[in-house]
mmCIF file of N, CA and C in Angstrom:
data_model
loop_
_atom_site.group_PDB
_atom_site.id
_atom_site.type_symbol
_atom_site.label_atom_id
_atom_site.label_comp_id
_atom_site.label_asym_id
_atom_site.label_seq_id
_atom_site.Cartn_x
_atom_site.Cartn_y
_atom_site.Cartn_z
ATOM 1 N N UNK A 16 0.838 -1.196 0.000
ATOM 2 C CA UNK A 16 0.000 0.000 0.000
ATOM 3 C C UNK A 16 0.885 1.263 0.000
ATOM 4 N N UNK A 17 1.760 1.327 0.998
ATOM 5 C CA UNK A 17 2.644 2.497 1.123
ATOM 6 C C UNK A 17 3.588 2.570 -0.075
ATOM 7 N N UNK A 18 4.125 1.384 -0.452
ATOM 8 C CA UNK A 18 5.059 1.330 -1.572
ATOM 9 C C UNK A 18 4.394 1.837 -2.851
ATOM 10 N N UNK A 19 3.159 1.380 -3.070
ATOM 11 C CA UNK A 19 2.413 1.779 -4.259
ATOM 12 C C UNK A 19 2.209 3.301 -4.270
ATOM 13 N N UNK A 20 1.861 3.835 -3.095
ATOM 14 C CA UNK A 20 1.652 5.283 -2.969
ATOM 15 C C UNK A 20 2.934 6.047 -3.274
ATOM 16 N N UNK A 21 4.060 5.543 -2.772
ATOM 17 C CA UNK A 21 5.350 6.191 -3.005
ATOM 18 C C UNK A 21 5.672 6.226 -4.497
ATOM 19 N N UNK A 22 5.465 5.081 -5.167
ATOM 20 C CA UNK A 22 5.738 4.998 -6.599
ATOM 21 C C UNK A 22 4.839 5.944 -7.378
ATOM 22 N N UNK A 23 3.560 5.983 -6.987
ATOM 23 C CA UNK A 23 2.602 6.871 -7.643
ATOM 24 C C UNK A 23 3.021 8.322 -7.495
ATOM 25 N N UNK A 24 3.459 8.678 -6.300
ATOM 26 C CA UNK A 24 3.876 10.052 -6.030
ATOM 27 C C UNK A 24 5.108 10.404 -6.857
ATOM 28 N N UNK A 25 6.057 9.471 -6.927
ATOM 29 C CA UNK A 25 7.288 9.684 -7.695
ATOM 30 C C UNK A 25 6.946 9.926 -9.161
ATOM 31 N N UNK A 26 6.076 9.076 -9.691
ATOM 32 C CA UNK A 26 5.647 9.188 -11.090
ATOM 33 C C UNK A 26 4.947 10.532 -11.313
ATOM 34 N N UNK A 27 4.074 10.881 -10.374
ATOM 35 C CA UNK A 27 3.322 12.140 -10.450
ATOM 36 C C UNK A 27 4.289 13.322 -10.470
ATOM 37 N N UNK A 28 5.262 13.297 -9.569
ATOM 38 C CA UNK A 28 6.248 14.373 -9.506
ATOM 39 C C UNK A 28 7.050 14.461 -10.796
ATOM 40 N N UNK A 29 7.378 13.287 -11.374
ATOM 41 C CA UNK A 29 8.133 13.240 -12.619
ATOM 42 C C UNK A 29 7.330 13.894 -13.738
ATOM 43 N N UNK A 30 6.042 13.520 -13.837
ATOM 44 C CA UNK A 30 5.167 14.076 -14.874
ATOM 45 C C UNK A 30 5.008 15.577 -14.661
ATOM 46 N N UNK A 31 4.733 15.974 -13.419
ATOM 47 C CA UNK A 31 4.543 17.391 -13.108
ATOM 48 C C UNK A 31 5.828 18.169 -13.370
ATOM 49 N N UNK A 32 6.971 17.555 -13.055
ATOM 50 C CA UNK A 32 8.255 18.199 -13.305
ATOM 51 C C UNK A 32 8.451 18.451 -14.788
ATOM 52 N N UNK A 33 8.141 17.450 -15.607
ATOM 53 C CA UNK A 33 8.266 17.588 -17.056
ATOM 54 C C UNK A 33 7.312 18.649 -17.579
ATOM 55 N N UNK A 34 6.078 18.633 -17.069
ATOM 56 C CA UNK A 34 5.065 19.614 -17.477
ATOM 57 C C UNK A 34 5.526 21.012 -17.108
ATOM 58 N N UNK A 35 6.018 21.148 -15.884
ATOM 59 C CA UNK A 35 6.502 22.449 -15.418
ATOM 60 C C UNK A 35 7.627 22.960 -16.300
ATOM 61 N N UNK A 36 8.534 22.073 -16.701
ATOM 62 C CA UNK A 36 9.647 22.434 -17.571
ATOM 63 C C UNK A 36 9.122 22.899 -18.918
ATOM 64 N N UNK A 37 8.144 22.182 -19.467
ATOM 65 C CA UNK A 37 7.552 22.540 -20.757
ATOM 66 C C UNK A 37 6.866 23.899 -20.670
ATOM 67 N N UNK A 38 6.099 24.106 -19.612
ATOM 68 C CA UNK A 38 5.393 25.379 -19.418
ATOM 69 C C UNK A 38 6.398 26.511 -19.310
ATOM 70 N N UNK A 39 7.469 26.280 -18.564
ATOM 71 C CA UNK A 39 8.513 27.291 -18.381
ATOM 72 C C UNK A 39 9.113 27.666 -19.732
ATOM 73 N N UNK A 40 9.415 26.651 -20.546
ATOM 74 C CA UNK A 40 9.978 26.890 -21.874
ATOM 75 C C UNK A 40 9.009 27.676 -22.739
ATOM 76 N N UNK A 41 7.713 27.337 -22.661
ATOM 77 C CA UNK A 41 6.685 28.048 -23.423
ATOM 78 C C UNK A 41 6.637 29.509 -23.012
ATOM 79 N N UNK A 42 6.670 29.763 -21.710
ATOM 80 C CA UNK A 42 6.618 31.138 -21.197
ATOM 81 C C UNK A 42 7.848 31.911 -21.665
ATOM 82 N N UNK A 43 9.012 31.286 -21.584
ATOM 83 C CA UNK A 43 10.260 31.931 -22.013
ATOM 84 C C UNK A 43 10.183 32.259 -23.503
ATOM 85 N N UNK A 44 9.699 31.295 -24.299
ATOM 86 C CA UNK A 44 9.580 31.490 -25.740
ATOM 87 C C UNK A 44 8.611 32.639 -26.030
ATOM 88 N N UNK A 45 7.465 32.619 -25.336
ATOM 89 C CA UNK A 45 6.450 33.664 -25.493
ATOM 90 C C UNK A 45 7.055 35.024 -25.147
ATOM 91 N N UNK A 46 7.747 35.070 -24.024
ATOM 92 C CA UNK A 46 8.366 36.307 -23.542
ATOM 93 C C UNK A 46 9.397 36.823 -24.553
ATOM 94 N N UNK A 47 10.182 35.901 -25.114
ATOM 95 C CA UNK A 47 11.206 36.280 -26.094
ATOM 96 C C UNK A 47 10.563 36.851 -27.350
ATOM 97 N N UNK A 48 9.501 36.195 -27.848
ATOM 98 C CA UNK A 48 8.835 36.679 -29.059
ATOM 99 C C UNK A 48 8.165 38.017 -28.784
ATOM 100 N N UNK A 49 7.568 38.153 -27.605
ATOM 101 C CA UNK A 49 6.929 39.416 -27.217
ATOM 102 C C UNK A 49 7.984 40.519 -27.143
ATOM 103 N N UNK A 50 9.152 40.158 -26.601
ATOM 104 C CA UNK A 50 10.249 41.115 -26.478
ATOM 105 C C UNK A 50 10.674 41.645 -27.844
ATOM 106 N N UNK A 51 10.634 40.773 -28.860
ATOM 107 C CA UNK A 51 11.016 41.174 -30.218
ATOM 108 C C UNK A 51 9.960 42.089 -30.837
ATOM 109 N N UNK A 52 8.695 41.883 -30.396
ATOM 110 C CA UNK A 52 7.614 42.706 -30.949
ATOM 111 C C UNK A 52 7.664 44.135 -30.427
ATOM 112 N N UNK A 53 8.076 44.309 -29.165
ATOM 113 C CA UNK A 53 8.066 45.656 -28.582
ATOM 114 C C UNK A 53 9.109 46.545 -29.225
#
């Protein structure tokens, strides 16, 4: 039970970490393109 929960949490954190990285890259890209427009 506990082991399963730990694995689930690890997987969740991994997915969220990847998502967060992607979102960060998107924001940076957006910011860079916006910067070129100004």
